[in-house]
mmCIF file of C-alpha atoms in Angstrom:
data_model
loop_
_atom_site.group_PDB
_atom_site.id
_atom_site.type_symbol
_atom_site.label_atom_id
_atom_site.label_comp_id
_atom_site.label_asym_id
_atom_site.label_seq_id
_atom_site.Cartn_x
_atom_site.Cartn_y
_atom_site.Cartn_z
ATOM 1 C CA MET A 1 -43.280 -18.671 -18.467
ATOM 2 C CA ALA A 2 -41.910 -16.159 -20.990
ATOM 3 C CA LEU A 3 -38.440 -16.134 -22.501
ATOM 4 C CA SER A 4 -35.917 -13.918 -20.787
ATOM 5 C CA ASP A 5 -34.620 -10.934 -22.738
ATOM 6 C CA PHE A 6 -31.291 -12.725 -23.113
ATOM 7 C CA ASP A 7 -32.903 -15.903 -24.445
ATOM 8 C CA ALA A 8 -34.908 -13.868 -26.960
ATOM 9 C CA ARG A 9 -31.697 -12.120 -28.071
ATOM 10 C CA LEU A 10 -29.945 -15.475 -28.356
ATOM 11 C CA LEU A 11 -32.697 -16.873 -30.588
ATOM 12 C CA ASP A 12 -32.735 -13.720 -32.711
ATOM 13 C CA PHE A 13 -28.975 -14.077 -33.099
ATOM 14 C CA ALA A 14 -29.317 -17.764 -34.041
ATOM 15 C CA GLN A 15 -31.656 -16.779 -36.885
ATOM 16 C CA ARG A 16 -29.136 -14.440 -38.458
ATOM 17 C CA ALA A 17 -25.792 -15.830 -37.240
ATOM 18 C CA PRO A 18 -22.933 -15.967 -39.745
ATOM 19 C CA ARG A 19 -22.564 -19.385 -41.349
ATOM 20 C CA ALA A 20 -18.769 -19.502 -41.169
ATOM 21 C CA LEU A 21 -17.716 -21.005 -37.829
ATOM 22 C CA GLY A 22 -14.953 -18.503 -37.058
ATOM 23 C CA ALA A 23 -17.159 -15.533 -37.894
ATOM 24 C CA ARG A 24 -20.016 -17.012 -35.848
ATOM 25 C CA GLU A 25 -17.802 -17.509 -32.793
ATOM 26 C CA GLU A 26 -16.542 -13.928 -33.011
ATOM 27 C CA ALA A 27 -20.101 -12.641 -33.377
ATOM 28 C CA ILE A 28 -21.253 -14.694 -30.363
ATOM 29 C CA ARG A 29 -18.596 -13.073 -28.198
ATOM 30 C CA ALA A 30 -19.155 -9.571 -29.601
ATOM 31 C CA GLU A 31 -22.957 -9.515 -29.684
ATOM 32 C CA LEU A 32 -23.925 -11.763 -26.794
ATOM 33 C CA GLY A 33 -20.894 -11.415 -24.538
ATOM 34 C CA ILE A 34 -20.618 -15.139 -23.856
ATOM 35 C CA SER A 35 -18.376 -17.966 -25.014
ATOM 36 C CA PRO A 36 -19.430 -20.133 -27.951
ATOM 37 C CA VAL A 37 -19.635 -23.127 -25.589
ATOM 38 C CA ARG A 38 -22.128 -21.295 -23.368
ATOM 39 C CA TYR A 39 -24.079 -20.189 -26.473
ATOM 40 C CA TYR A 40 -24.503 -23.767 -27.707
ATOM 41 C CA GLN A 41 -25.381 -25.041 -24.222
ATOM 42 C CA ARG A 42 -28.136 -22.450 -23.888
ATOM 43 C CA LEU A 43 -29.336 -22.951 -27.460
ATOM 44 C CA ASN A 44 -29.698 -26.693 -26.842
ATOM 45 C CA LEU A 45 -31.840 -25.985 -23.779
ATOM 46 C CA LEU A 46 -33.974 -23.513 -25.705
ATOM 47 C CA ILE A 47 -34.674 -26.024 -28.481
ATOM 48 C CA ASP A 48 -36.681 -28.003 -25.912
ATOM 49 C CA ALA A 49 -38.426 -24.981 -24.367
ATOM 50 C CA PRO A 50 -42.098 -24.497 -25.291
ATOM 51 C CA GLU A 51 -41.594 -20.726 -24.938
ATOM 52 C CA ALA A 52 -38.943 -20.789 -27.659
ATOM 53 C CA MET A 53 -41.206 -22.842 -29.916
ATOM 54 C CA ALA A 54 -44.005 -20.326 -29.373
ATOM 55 C CA THR A 55 -41.881 -17.336 -30.382
ATOM 56 C CA HIS A 56 -39.509 -18.847 -32.982
ATOM 57 C CA PRO A 57 -41.235 -22.002 -34.311
ATOM 58 C CA ALA A 58 -39.421 -22.305 -37.659
ATOM 59 C CA LEU A 59 -36.012 -21.737 -36.079
ATOM 60 C CA VAL A 60 -36.619 -24.191 -33.234
ATOM 61 C CA ARG A 61 -37.845 -26.888 -35.640
ATOM 62 C CA ARG A 62 -34.817 -26.359 -37.910
ATOM 63 C CA LEU A 63 -32.393 -26.507 -34.974
ATOM 64 C CA ALA A 64 -34.107 -29.586 -33.514
ATOM 65 C CA THR A 65 -33.792 -31.336 -36.880
ATOM 66 C CA LEU A 66 -30.104 -30.414 -37.069
ATOM 67 C CA ARG A 67 -29.535 -31.675 -33.542
ATOM 68 C CA GLU A 68 -31.270 -34.974 -34.293
ATOM 69 C CA SER A 69 -29.340 -35.553 -37.502
ATOM 70 C CA HIS A 70 -25.950 -34.571 -36.076
ATOM 71 C CA GLY A 71 -26.341 -35.739 -32.501
ATOM 72 C CA LYS A 72 -25.995 -32.222 -31.133
ATOM 73 C CA LEU A 73 -25.398 -28.659 -32.223
#
């Protein structure tokens, strides 16, 4: 199963998202049109998706490591 267009956009955004929390939350709303809570929920699901690993392996590994070390994103 392939990633949806939205999931691909979300992963692309995650690669280049602003580091500052406030700026990131504003960018999530402006660029993706969803709440930050929904963004992190979807991102956590995508970290475990083989399709995400196939298209964004370095990002998914980095996010999985962050999730493991911090308990969650």
